[in-house]
Amino acid sequence: MAKIITVQKGTKDILPTEIDSWHFIEETAKRVFSNAGYKEIRTPIFEATELFARGVGDTTDIVNKEMYTFEKSERSLTLRPENTAGVVRSYIENGMHRLPAPVKLWYKGPMFRYERPQAGRQRQFHQVGMEMFGIAQPTADAEAISLAVNYLNAIGLKDLDVEINTLGCPTCREEYKKKLKEVLKPYLPELCPDCQKRYEKNPLRLLDCKVEECKAIYEKPVVKEVITSDFVCPECHEHFESVKKYLNVLGIKYSVNKLLVRGLDYYNRTVFEIKSNNLGSQNAVCGGGRYDSLVRNLGGEDTPAVGFAMGMERLISLLPARESQKLDAYVVSTNVEETLKLVEYLRKNDIKVDFDMTNKKFTKQLEKASKLARFALILGEDEINQGTISVKNLANSEQISVQKEELGGILKNVK
RNA sequence: GCGGGUGUCGUCAAGUGGUUAAGACCUCGGAUUGUGGUUCCGAUAUACAUGGGUUCGAAUCCCAUCAUCCGCCCCA
């Protein structure tokens, strides 16, 4: 036997036994997003490497160590690690700023990050998400969060925690970072190596370190005072208050998590995550926020925007497995010609039907029918002579004799 | 990149140094040439991740490699 080639590390086949769950969450996404005025957009799965370096941010782990990058004809290309940068690129390139605002887009598809796989994390995974361009008002933030919650509810997920925070604007955030670094400076030698790196690169991310020694430092009154201070400027404060007010109006339960900073550089003001307690340590099912400077940074008009992305594998792992659909009917007959004609007729009428191509014995065919279908359509000599078909309900063994034209009604109505 | 666990048929799984490596499920065939889902019988012609080593003898002990799972970092 030739050597077997296996799937690559961190990638998975989505098998026929699971595909119904995928169809379900994809169809629900299409319905929920389009009800809110969103149109689907499909962008390429690879882009210029520079798009992600500039868009996602070159201090982030995603860009630093997780990108699938390859060279082709002296171009550096990268498999998309997330889709916001690509959608923004398309928005700019296609002049969508001329469309009436807001421009509301949603997407689904594979993303790629070169990481060690573990529970809830793969190298190729799938996200469904949305981006809304052109609205600076907090109503957009609230809509994004409510859309995420509505979608999760629509696929049947209820016990989820919504966490929100505000990062302020570039001006007040710089101020905050400065204060944070100041108060932490005396403790710098005591911090874990990761935190020492974060101290230089992205002080905001110091805050959700899990190392006990670091946590203890962040709990010290002098430090905690800075962390929990409402550092944002009056405008940002007002914006965040409105977002919370709208969430209350919408009846969305949330908690404010001052430690929530997100790992991508482009966010400002509102950020949010939705988490599940049933996922192991990779417990975020949704992450998003506002990114008002990304469009400009990627060469477009100054355009405010908000968006989120959800991990589809994580969603599916929280859903009960869906039983795969049986066929409506299976033809049981030893007369090949009549079988072919009947199958053709039924398929054209949108009945899910199959038959035995090897012309096995009657009992074998019926056995197969009981495994694969809800009804057996028995087409034997008697039936052919009389121009009828015997329809056997395989769940309760009831059998009736009908005309071909009656089949559609019977097979579609009785579920 | 770092730490830990695990690799026996398509799937689940017994076996922890001694002749042909249990069993169950699935699949296929037969009992049963027009009535299935129950039952019975049989088959899947070289399944112990791979390569070394220890031993009279290894699925079992040791080493390495590979794969996979879980955790850290980070994230969906």
Tab-separated table of C-alpha atoms (C1' of nucleotides) in Angstrom:
chain	number	residue	atom	x	y	z
A	1	MET	CA	0.000	0.000	0.000
A	2	ALA	CA	1.166	3.478	-0.780
A	3	LYS	CA	1.930	5.793	2.094
A	4	ILE	CA	-1.096	7.636	3.402
A	5	ILE	CA	-1.001	11.416	3.305
A	6	THR	CA	-2.754	12.952	6.288
A	7	VAL	CA	-4.272	16.362	6.983
A	8	GLN	CA	-1.838	19.012	8.101
A	9	LYS	CA	-1.378	19.883	11.753
A	10	GLY	CA	-4.069	22.209	12.997
A	11	THR	CA	-6.382	21.588	10.054
A	12	LYS	CA	-9.506	19.460	9.987
A	13	ASP	CA	-11.889	17.905	7.544
A	14	ILE	CA	-15.466	19.005	7.996
A	15	LEU	CA	-17.192	15.686	7.463
A	16	PRO	CA	-20.693	14.900	6.200
A	17	THR	CA	-21.711	14.025	9.766
A	18	GLU	CA	-20.972	17.598	10.870
A	19	ILE	CA	-22.008	19.550	7.813
A	20	ASP	CA	-25.586	20.078	8.944
A	21	SER	CA	-24.320	22.099	11.910
A	22	TRP	CA	-22.253	24.262	9.568
A	23	HIS	CA	-25.165	24.830	7.220
A	24	PHE	CA	-27.314	25.743	10.197
A	25	ILE	CA	-25.009	28.408	11.601
A	26	GLU	CA	-24.241	29.748	8.130
A	27	GLU	CA	-27.884	30.011	7.134
A	28	THR	CA	-28.735	31.605	10.460
A	29	ALA	CA	-25.953	34.143	9.955
A	30	LYS	CA	-27.284	35.027	6.537
A	31	ARG	CA	-30.777	35.520	7.938
A	32	VAL	CA	-29.863	37.470	11.080
A	33	PHE	CA	-27.357	39.760	9.380
A	34	SER	CA	-29.493	40.494	6.369
A	35	ASN	CA	-32.444	41.281	8.647
A	36	ALA	CA	-30.261	44.057	10.044
A	37	GLY	CA	-29.363	45.386	6.602
A	38	TYR	CA	-26.004	43.684	6.109
A	39	LYS	CA	-24.767	42.362	2.769
A	40	GLU	CA	-22.325	39.512	2.463
A	41	ILE	CA	-18.842	40.249	1.115
A	42	ARG	CA	-16.298	37.651	0.023
A	43	THR	CA	-12.689	38.722	-0.179
A	44	PRO	CA	-9.652	36.610	-1.152
A	45	ILE	CA	-8.075	34.367	1.453
A	46	PHE	CA	-4.628	35.768	0.724
A	47	GLU	CA	-3.585	39.387	0.630
A	48	ALA	CA	-0.401	41.428	0.506
A	49	THR	CA	1.540	40.815	3.713
A	50	GLU	CA	1.795	44.553	4.189
A	51	LEU	CA	-1.979	44.814	4.578
A	52	PHE	CA	-1.859	42.844	7.800
A	53	ALA	CA	1.363	44.421	9.024
A	54	ARG	CA	-0.182	47.866	8.668
A	55	GLY	CA	-3.741	46.889	9.429
A	56	VAL	CA	-3.584	44.435	12.311
A	57	GLY	CA	-0.422	46.023	13.695
A	58	ASP	CA	3.157	44.821	13.666
A	59	THR	CA	3.470	44.646	17.434
A	60	THR	CA	0.741	42.019	17.645
A	61	ASP	CA	1.379	38.300	18.027
A	62	ILE	CA	-0.825	37.653	15.021
A	63	VAL	CA	1.557	39.544	12.762
A	64	ASN	CA	4.769	38.726	14.600
A	65	LYS	CA	4.584	34.989	14.871
A	66	GLU	CA	1.325	33.626	13.518
A	67	MET	CA	1.180	34.543	9.838
A	68	TYR	CA	1.360	32.113	6.947
A	69	THR	CA	3.544	34.138	4.619
A	70	PHE	CA	4.958	33.062	1.279
A	71	GLU	CA	6.754	34.706	-1.633
A	72	LYS	CA	5.577	34.610	-5.236
A	73	SER	CA	7.066	36.656	-8.064
A	74	GLU	CA	8.805	38.920	-5.565
A	75	ARG	CA	5.558	39.661	-3.787
A	76	SER	CA	5.086	38.825	-0.146
A	77	LEU	CA	1.674	37.269	0.365
A	78	THR	CA	-0.068	36.077	3.508
A	79	LEU	CA	-3.043	33.832	4.196
A	80	ARG	CA	-5.476	36.052	6.053
A	81	PRO	CA	-5.230	35.667	9.861
A	82	GLU	CA	-8.453	37.673	10.270
A	83	ASN	CA	-10.772	39.439	7.894
A	84	THR	CA	-11.164	43.035	9.046
A	85	ALA	CA	-8.061	44.210	7.201
A	86	GLY	CA	-9.207	42.519	3.988
A	87	VAL	CA	-12.713	43.951	4.182
A	88	VAL	CA	-11.320	47.421	4.865
A	89	ARG	CA	-9.000	47.029	1.873
A	90	SER	CA	-11.968	46.141	-0.294
A	91	TYR	CA	-14.042	48.993	1.122
A	92	ILE	CA	-11.339	51.470	0.172
A	93	GLU	CA	-10.429	49.910	-3.160
A	94	ASN	CA	-14.036	49.762	-4.340
A	95	GLY	CA	-14.849	53.301	-3.263
A	96	MET	CA	-17.556	52.198	-0.860
A	97	HIS	CA	-17.280	55.465	1.042
A	98	ARG	CA	-19.481	56.875	-1.712
A	99	LEU	CA	-22.274	54.508	-0.794
A	100	PRO	CA	-24.887	55.793	1.628
A	101	ALA	CA	-23.581	55.353	5.175
A	102	PRO	CA	-23.564	53.111	6.999
A	103	VAL	CA	-22.009	50.486	4.765
A	104	LYS	CA	-22.904	47.202	6.440
A	105	LEU	CA	-21.020	44.057	5.477
A	106	TRP	CA	-20.821	40.526	6.823
A	107	TYR	CA	-18.583	37.608	5.912
A	108	LYS	CA	-17.739	34.049	6.686
A	109	GLY	CA	-14.792	31.895	5.735
A	110	PRO	CA	-11.475	30.336	6.642
A	111	MET	CA	-8.695	32.183	8.484
A	112	PHE	CA	-5.141	31.000	9.084
A	113	ARG	CA	-2.812	31.389	12.032
A	114	TYR	CA	0.383	29.466	12.566
A	115	GLU	CA	-0.020	28.405	16.196
A	116	ARG	CA	0.193	25.253	18.274
A	117	PRO	CA	-3.242	23.673	18.048
A	118	GLN	CA	-5.166	22.960	21.226
A	119	ALA	CA	-8.779	22.754	22.327
A	120	GLY	CA	-10.671	25.451	20.430
A	121	ARG	CA	-7.690	26.512	18.380
A	122	GLN	CA	-6.702	25.427	14.897
A	123	ARG	CA	-4.343	26.700	12.231
A	124	GLN	CA	-7.125	26.860	9.705
A	125	PHE	CA	-10.344	27.907	11.375
A	126	HIS	CA	-13.486	29.741	10.317
A	127	GLN	CA	-14.936	33.028	11.325
A	128	VAL	CA	-18.247	34.706	10.736
A	129	GLY	CA	-18.296	38.421	11.344
A	130	MET	CA	-19.480	41.884	10.392
A	131	GLU	CA	-18.051	45.318	9.727
A	132	MET	CA	-19.987	48.579	9.675
A	133	PHE	CA	-18.463	51.722	8.180
A	134	GLY	CA	-19.326	55.374	8.490
A	135	ILE	CA	-21.026	55.748	11.873
A	136	ALA	CA	-19.196	57.480	14.715
A	137	GLN	CA	-22.177	57.457	17.073
A	138	PRO	CA	-22.431	54.920	19.899
A	139	THR	CA	-25.567	53.484	18.309
A	140	ALA	CA	-23.222	51.617	15.955
A	141	ASP	CA	-21.312	50.058	18.860
A	142	ALA	CA	-24.578	49.015	20.464
A	143	GLU	CA	-25.886	47.564	17.217
A	144	ALA	CA	-22.748	45.495	16.727
A	145	ILE	CA	-23.020	44.034	20.213
A	146	SER	CA	-26.742	43.388	19.947
A	147	LEU	CA	-26.304	41.809	16.540
A	148	ALA	CA	-23.720	39.445	17.991
A	149	VAL	CA	-25.999	38.550	20.887
A	150	ASN	CA	-29.009	38.109	18.618
A	151	TYR	CA	-27.081	35.826	16.329
A	152	LEU	CA	-25.784	33.710	19.204
A	153	ASN	CA	-29.297	33.441	20.590
A	154	ALA	CA	-30.628	32.541	17.160
A	155	ILE	CA	-28.329	29.544	16.923
A	156	GLY	CA	-29.445	28.526	20.398
A	157	LEU	CA	-26.657	29.779	22.663
A	158	LYS	CA	-27.899	31.467	25.813
A	159	ASP	CA	-25.452	31.213	28.703
A	160	LEU	CA	-22.828	33.631	27.476
A	161	ASP	CA	-21.051	36.499	29.190
A	162	VAL	CA	-20.788	39.799	27.361
A	163	GLU	CA	-17.825	41.878	28.485
A	164	ILE	CA	-17.196	45.415	27.334
A	165	ASN	CA	-14.582	48.052	27.912
A	166	THR	CA	-13.392	51.312	26.453
A	167	LEU	CA	-9.854	51.947	25.306
A	168	GLY	CA	-10.404	55.661	24.865
A	169	CYS	CA	-9.053	57.543	21.891
A	170	PRO	CA	-5.361	57.739	20.925
A	171	THR	CA	-4.961	60.931	22.963
A	172	CYS	CA	-6.378	59.842	26.290
A	173	ARG	CA	-5.009	56.332	25.911
A	174	GLU	CA	-1.449	57.642	25.580
A	175	GLU	CA	-2.001	59.576	28.756
A	176	TYR	CA	-3.201	56.438	30.500
A	177	LYS	CA	-0.313	54.341	29.235
A	178	LYS	CA	2.102	56.932	30.541
A	179	LYS	CA	0.514	56.910	33.998
A	180	LEU	CA	0.428	53.134	34.031
A	181	LYS	CA	4.091	52.858	33.189
A	182	GLU	CA	4.942	55.407	35.815
A	183	VAL	CA	3.174	53.654	38.652
A	184	LEU	CA	4.522	50.260	37.617
A	185	LYS	CA	8.088	51.344	37.146
A	186	PRO	CA	9.201	50.509	40.707
A	187	TYR	CA	7.829	46.986	40.351
A	188	LEU	CA	9.282	46.330	36.932
A	189	PRO	CA	11.999	43.895	38.125
A	190	GLU	CA	9.371	41.805	39.923
A	191	LEU	CA	7.159	41.357	36.877
A	192	CYS	CA	7.252	38.177	34.822
A	193	PRO	CA	9.330	38.243	31.608
A	194	ASP	CA	6.187	38.472	29.491
A	195	CYS	CA	4.980	41.476	31.420
A	196	GLN	CA	8.346	43.155	31.117
A	197	LYS	CA	8.043	42.837	27.364
A	198	ARG	CA	4.482	44.089	27.425
A	199	TYR	CA	5.578	47.029	29.535
A	200	GLU	CA	7.573	48.270	26.570
A	201	LYS	CA	5.410	47.122	23.675
A	202	ASN	CA	1.822	47.421	24.827
A	203	PRO	CA	1.332	48.360	28.478
A	204	LEU	CA	-2.418	47.919	28.213
A	205	ARG	CA	-1.921	44.199	27.861
A	206	LEU	CA	-0.081	44.013	31.168
A	207	LEU	CA	-3.407	44.015	32.861
A	208	ASP	CA	-4.721	40.584	32.092
A	209	CYS	CA	-1.574	38.662	32.976
A	210	LYS	CA	-2.322	35.372	34.752
A	211	VAL	CA	0.910	35.095	36.731
A	212	GLU	CA	0.123	35.341	40.468
A	213	GLU	CA	3.053	37.636	41.309
A	214	CYS	CA	1.997	40.086	38.616
A	215	LYS	CA	-1.642	39.916	39.643
A	216	ALA	CA	-0.596	40.733	43.208
A	217	ILE	CA	1.200	43.833	42.008
A	218	TYR	CA	-1.779	44.947	39.981
A	219	GLU	CA	-3.899	44.535	43.118
A	220	LYS	CA	-1.782	46.999	45.117
A	221	PRO	CA	-3.836	50.096	45.948
A	222	VAL	CA	-1.543	52.595	44.213
A	223	VAL	CA	-1.532	50.494	41.062
A	224	LYS	CA	-5.155	49.514	41.198
A	225	GLU	CA	-6.155	53.128	41.509
A	226	VAL	CA	-4.554	53.882	38.149
A	227	ILE	CA	-5.892	50.747	36.500
A	228	THR	CA	-9.457	51.298	37.569
A	229	SER	CA	-9.396	55.047	37.096
A	230	ASP	CA	-11.755	56.391	34.514
A	231	PHE	CA	-8.899	57.652	32.401
A	232	VAL	CA	-10.776	58.451	29.238
A	233	CYS	CA	-11.444	61.972	28.057
A	234	PRO	CA	-14.941	63.486	28.431
A	235	GLU	CA	-15.876	62.684	24.812
A	236	CYS	CA	-14.813	59.046	25.129
A	237	HIS	CA	-16.512	58.804	28.488
A	238	GLU	CA	-19.739	60.159	27.038
A	239	HIS	CA	-19.506	57.698	24.147
A	240	PHE	CA	-19.050	54.709	26.461
A	241	GLU	CA	-21.896	55.842	28.719
A	242	SER	CA	-24.191	55.958	25.695
A	243	VAL	CA	-23.165	52.501	24.574
A	244	LYS	CA	-24.010	51.140	28.016
A	245	LYS	CA	-27.299	53.050	28.050
A	246	TYR	CA	-28.328	51.557	24.697
A	247	LEU	CA	-27.364	48.064	25.815
A	248	ASN	CA	-29.585	48.527	28.843
A	249	VAL	CA	-32.432	49.667	26.596
A	250	LEU	CA	-31.925	46.556	24.477
A	251	GLY	CA	-31.983	44.363	27.568
A	252	ILE	CA	-28.505	43.020	26.931
A	253	LYS	CA	-26.743	41.883	30.079
A	254	TYR	CA	-23.059	42.795	30.138
A	255	SER	CA	-20.233	43.492	32.526
A	256	VAL	CA	-17.495	46.086	32.239
A	257	ASN	CA	-14.067	44.474	32.287
A	258	LYS	CA	-11.344	47.059	32.691
A	259	LEU	CA	-8.766	44.410	31.835
A	260	LEU	CA	-10.253	43.714	28.427
A	261	VAL	CA	-7.887	45.231	25.881
A	262	ARG	CA	-7.930	42.859	22.856
A	263	GLY	CA	-4.863	41.771	20.975
A	264	LEU	CA	-5.180	43.793	17.823
A	265	ASP	CA	-3.800	47.280	17.498
A	266	TYR	CA	-6.559	48.936	15.548
A	267	TYR	CA	-9.220	49.232	18.233
A	268	ASN	CA	-10.244	52.420	19.963
A	269	ARG	CA	-13.084	53.276	22.322
A	270	THR	CA	-15.473	50.329	22.625
A	271	VAL	CA	-14.109	46.784	22.689
A	272	PHE	CA	-16.072	43.681	23.615
A	273	GLU	CA	-15.819	39.936	23.963
A	274	ILE	CA	-18.420	37.249	24.413
A	275	LYS	CA	-17.328	34.213	26.384
A	276	SER	CA	-18.643	30.785	27.256
A	277	ASN	CA	-17.873	28.769	30.355
A	278	ASN	CA	-18.115	25.515	28.441
A	279	LEU	CA	-15.113	25.841	26.169
A	280	GLY	CA	-11.927	25.053	28.075
A	281	SER	CA	-9.312	27.730	28.146
A	282	GLN	CA	-9.964	29.205	24.712
A	283	ASN	CA	-13.316	30.521	25.806
A	284	ALA	CA	-13.991	33.565	23.633
A	285	VAL	CA	-16.604	32.956	20.961
A	286	CYS	CA	-16.739	36.544	19.754
A	287	GLY	CA	-14.433	39.530	19.817
A	288	GLY	CA	-14.842	42.966	18.368
A	289	GLY	CA	-14.885	46.687	18.788
A	290	ARG	CA	-14.566	50.080	17.214
A	291	TYR	CA	-11.697	50.963	14.899
A	292	ASP	CA	-11.981	54.572	13.769
A	293	SER	CA	-8.504	55.033	12.364
A	294	LEU	CA	-7.964	51.817	10.422
A	295	VAL	CA	-9.543	52.972	7.160
A	296	ARG	CA	-7.358	56.072	7.137
A	297	ASN	CA	-4.276	54.074	8.119
A	298	LEU	CA	-4.820	51.833	5.118
A	299	GLY	CA	-5.067	54.786	2.770
A	300	GLY	CA	-8.798	55.528	2.748
A	301	GLU	CA	-10.914	58.477	3.790
A	302	ASP	CA	-11.194	59.032	7.511
A	303	THR	CA	-14.048	56.617	8.299
A	304	PRO	CA	-15.294	55.417	11.678
A	305	ALA	CA	-16.086	51.712	11.878
A	306	VAL	CA	-17.065	48.869	14.189
A	307	GLY	CA	-17.006	45.121	13.732
A	308	PHE	CA	-16.709	41.717	15.324
A	309	ALA	CA	-15.701	38.178	14.459
A	310	MET	CA	-16.796	34.840	15.864
A	311	GLY	CA	-15.020	31.499	15.769
A	312	MET	CA	-17.326	29.079	14.004
A	313	GLU	CA	-15.661	25.923	15.329
A	314	ARG	CA	-16.151	27.240	18.841
A	315	LEU	CA	-19.801	27.975	18.143
A	316	ILE	CA	-20.367	24.500	16.782
A	317	SER	CA	-18.651	22.874	19.750
A	318	LEU	CA	-21.216	24.562	21.991
A	319	LEU	CA	-24.174	23.355	19.937
A	320	PRO	CA	-25.807	19.959	20.332
A	321	ALA	CA	-24.908	17.690	17.421
A	322	ARG	CA	-27.528	17.739	14.692
A	323	GLU	CA	-28.740	14.454	13.345
A	324	SER	CA	-28.016	14.196	9.694
A	325	GLN	CA	-31.079	14.261	7.514
A	326	LYS	CA	-32.395	11.024	6.099
A	327	LEU	CA	-33.537	10.677	2.536
A	328	ASP	CA	-37.229	11.244	1.919
A	329	ALA	CA	-37.470	7.954	0.100
A	330	TYR	CA	-35.583	4.926	-1.173
A	331	VAL	CA	-36.874	2.988	-4.141
A	332	VAL	CA	-37.107	-0.761	-3.663
A	333	SER	CA	-37.435	-2.578	-6.956
A	334	THR	CA	-35.739	-5.140	-9.126
A	335	ASN	CA	-36.912	-3.422	-12.285
A	336	VAL	CA	-34.037	-1.110	-13.199
A	337	GLU	CA	-35.824	0.802	-15.983
A	338	GLU	CA	-38.880	1.649	-13.890
A	339	THR	CA	-36.658	2.578	-10.965
A	340	LEU	CA	-34.594	4.986	-13.041
A	341	LYS	CA	-37.736	6.663	-14.363
A	342	LEU	CA	-39.290	7.016	-10.920
A	343	VAL	CA	-36.100	8.347	-9.303
A	344	GLU	CA	-35.661	10.888	-12.082
A	345	TYR	CA	-39.253	12.051	-11.700
A	346	LEU	CA	-38.981	12.453	-7.917
A	347	ARG	CA	-35.644	14.265	-7.960
A	348	LYS	CA	-37.007	16.765	-10.438
A	349	ASN	CA	-39.800	17.368	-7.950
A	350	ASP	CA	-37.375	18.071	-5.109
A	351	ILE	CA	-37.779	14.794	-3.291
A	352	LYS	CA	-34.601	13.445	-1.755
A	353	VAL	CA	-34.463	9.956	-3.136
A	354	ASP	CA	-31.955	7.230	-3.855
A	355	PHE	CA	-31.977	3.628	-5.065
A	356	ASP	CA	-29.835	0.513	-5.182
A	357	MET	CA	-27.562	0.548	-8.206
A	358	THR	CA	-26.426	-3.049	-7.821
A	359	ASN	CA	-29.887	-4.564	-8.134
A	360	LYS	CA	-29.677	-6.533	-4.899
A	361	LYS	CA	-32.375	-8.815	-3.617
A	362	PHE	CA	-35.622	-7.275	-2.514
A	363	THR	CA	-35.037	-7.779	1.204
A	364	LYS	CA	-31.570	-6.278	0.997
A	365	GLN	CA	-32.928	-3.218	-0.720
A	366	LEU	CA	-35.599	-2.820	1.904
A	367	GLU	CA	-33.006	-3.169	4.637
A	368	LYS	CA	-31.002	-0.404	3.041
A	369	ALA	CA	-34.092	1.726	2.720
A	370	SER	CA	-34.772	1.432	6.446
A	371	LYS	CA	-31.277	2.695	7.214
A	372	LEU	CA	-31.212	5.580	4.794
A	373	ALA	CA	-34.739	6.854	4.270
A	374	ARG	CA	-38.048	7.660	5.915
A	375	PHE	CA	-40.112	5.902	3.237
A	376	ALA	CA	-39.604	2.904	1.007
A	377	LEU	CA	-41.194	3.170	-2.423
A	378	ILE	CA	-41.930	-0.360	-3.505
A	379	LEU	CA	-42.144	-0.864	-7.208
A	380	GLY	CA	-42.610	-4.545	-7.980
A	381	GLU	CA	-44.323	-6.435	-10.741
A	382	ASP	CA	-47.758	-6.044	-9.179
A	383	GLU	CA	-47.327	-2.291	-8.815
A	384	ILE	CA	-45.954	-1.858	-12.327
A	385	ASN	CA	-48.843	-3.821	-13.799
A	386	GLN	CA	-51.363	-1.765	-11.850
A	387	GLY	CA	-49.558	1.541	-12.427
A	388	THR	CA	-49.244	2.175	-8.687
A	389	ILE	CA	-46.515	2.522	-6.095
A	390	SER	CA	-46.543	1.074	-2.595
A	391	VAL	CA	-45.368	3.615	-0.048
A	392	LYS	CA	-44.104	2.129	3.183
A	393	ASN	CA	-43.549	4.334	6.205
A	394	LEU	CA	-40.404	2.794	7.664
A	395	ALA	CA	-41.003	4.230	11.120
A	396	ASN	CA	-44.382	2.581	11.728
A	397	SER	CA	-44.564	-0.003	8.921
A	398	GLU	CA	-47.798	1.446	7.505
A	399	GLN	CA	-48.064	0.820	3.803
A	400	ILE	CA	-50.404	2.363	1.251
A	401	SER	CA	-50.812	2.108	-2.484
A	402	VAL	CA	-50.779	5.375	-4.442
A	403	GLN	CA	-50.384	6.937	-7.880
A	404	LYS	CA	-47.050	8.478	-8.845
A	405	GLU	CA	-48.545	11.969	-8.808
A	406	GLU	CA	-49.561	11.632	-5.170
A	407	LEU	CA	-46.022	10.930	-3.956
A	408	GLY	CA	-44.903	14.539	-3.687
A	409	GLY	CA	-47.644	15.465	-1.256
A	410	ILE	CA	-47.181	12.380	0.886
A	411	LEU	CA	-43.396	12.509	1.134
A	412	LYS	CA	-43.162	16.211	1.812
A	413	ASN	CA	-45.963	16.561	4.325
A	414	VAL	CA	-45.271	13.582	6.547
A	415	LYS	CA	-42.082	14.305	8.431
B	1	G	C1'	8.507	28.944	21.082
B	2	C	C1'	7.892	26.273	26.124
B	3	G	C1'	5.546	22.331	29.487
B	4	G	C1'	2.528	17.708	30.291
B	5	G	C1'	-0.510	13.356	28.587
B	6	U	C1'	-1.555	9.594	24.876
B	7	G	C1'	-0.592	6.245	20.412
B	8	U	C1'	-3.726	-1.737	19.738
B	9	C	C1'	-8.697	-2.904	13.076
B	10	G	C1'	-13.023	2.306	9.959
B	11	U	C1'	-14.725	3.473	15.501
B	12	C	C1'	-14.671	2.228	20.832
B	13	A	C1'	-11.718	-0.873	23.633
B	14	A	C1'	-9.161	-5.626	26.715
B	15	G	C1'	-4.329	-7.200	27.228
B	16	U	C1'	1.486	-4.458	31.496
B	17	G	C1'	7.378	-9.904	29.209
B	18	G	C1'	5.751	-16.310	27.327
B	19	U	C1'	2.320	-20.470	21.829
B	20	U	C1'	-2.905	-18.407	16.511
B	21	A	C1'	-3.532	-10.238	20.284
B	22	A	C1'	-10.141	-10.641	23.490
B	23	G	C1'	-14.714	-8.263	22.800
B	24	A	C1'	-18.275	-4.577	20.989
B	25	C	C1'	-20.002	-1.256	17.142
B	26	C	C1'	-19.940	-0.131	11.919
B	27	U	C1'	-19.618	-2.268	6.931
B	28	C	C1'	-20.455	-6.511	3.692
B	29	G	C1'	-22.487	-11.557	2.741
B	30	G	C1'	-25.836	-15.611	4.189
B	31	A	C1'	-30.171	-17.841	6.948
B	32	U	C1'	-34.818	-15.351	4.137
B	33	U	C1'	-35.553	-15.612	-4.894
B	34	G	C1'	-41.931	-9.325	-2.841
B	35	U	C1'	-41.550	-6.757	2.995
B	36	G	C1'	-36.708	-3.895	6.675
B	37	G	C1'	-35.572	-2.263	11.756
B	38	U	C1'	-35.296	-8.216	16.203
B	39	U	C1'	-32.431	-12.879	15.996
B	40	C	C1'	-28.606	-16.394	14.287
B	41	C	C1'	-24.111	-17.592	11.246
B	42	G	C1'	-19.924	-15.852	8.586
B	43	A	C1'	-16.356	-12.283	6.343
B	44	U	C1'	-13.272	-7.937	6.464
B	45	A	C1'	-7.066	-12.232	2.922
B	46	U	C1'	-0.143	-9.398	7.409
B	47	A	C1'	-4.364	-3.749	13.773
B	48	C	C1'	-0.030	-3.308	18.521
B	49	A	C1'	2.469	4.845	15.264
B	50	U	C1'	7.769	4.401	13.188
B	51	G	C1'	12.970	3.157	13.903
B	52	G	C1'	16.526	1.303	17.139
B	53	G	C1'	17.866	-1.180	21.850
B	54	U	C1'	17.369	-4.720	26.306
B	55	U	C1'	15.825	-10.041	26.533
B	56	C	C1'	15.926	-17.004	25.102
B	57	G	C1'	11.279	-14.297	24.148
B	58	A	C1'	8.470	-7.344	23.592
B	59	A	C1'	1.886	-4.630	22.131
B	60	U	C1'	4.005	-4.824	27.214
B	61	C	C1'	10.681	-2.425	29.500
B	62	C	C1'	14.393	1.624	27.555
B	63	C	C1'	15.812	5.506	23.827
B	64	A	C1'	14.779	8.422	19.627
B	65	U	C1'	11.446	10.150	15.932
B	66	C	C1'	6.594	11.194	14.281
B	67	A	C1'	1.529	12.044	15.163
B	68	U	C1'	-2.241	13.595	18.276
B	69	C	C1'	-4.500	15.753	22.658
B	70	C	C1'	-4.233	19.245	26.827
B	71	G	C1'	-1.994	23.608	29.044
B	72	C	C1'	1.288	28.451	28.747
B	73	C	C1'	1.787	32.804	25.484
B	74	C	C1'	-1.990	34.838	22.537
B	75	C	C1'	-6.591	34.602	20.421
B	76	A	C1'	-11.945	33.016	17.320
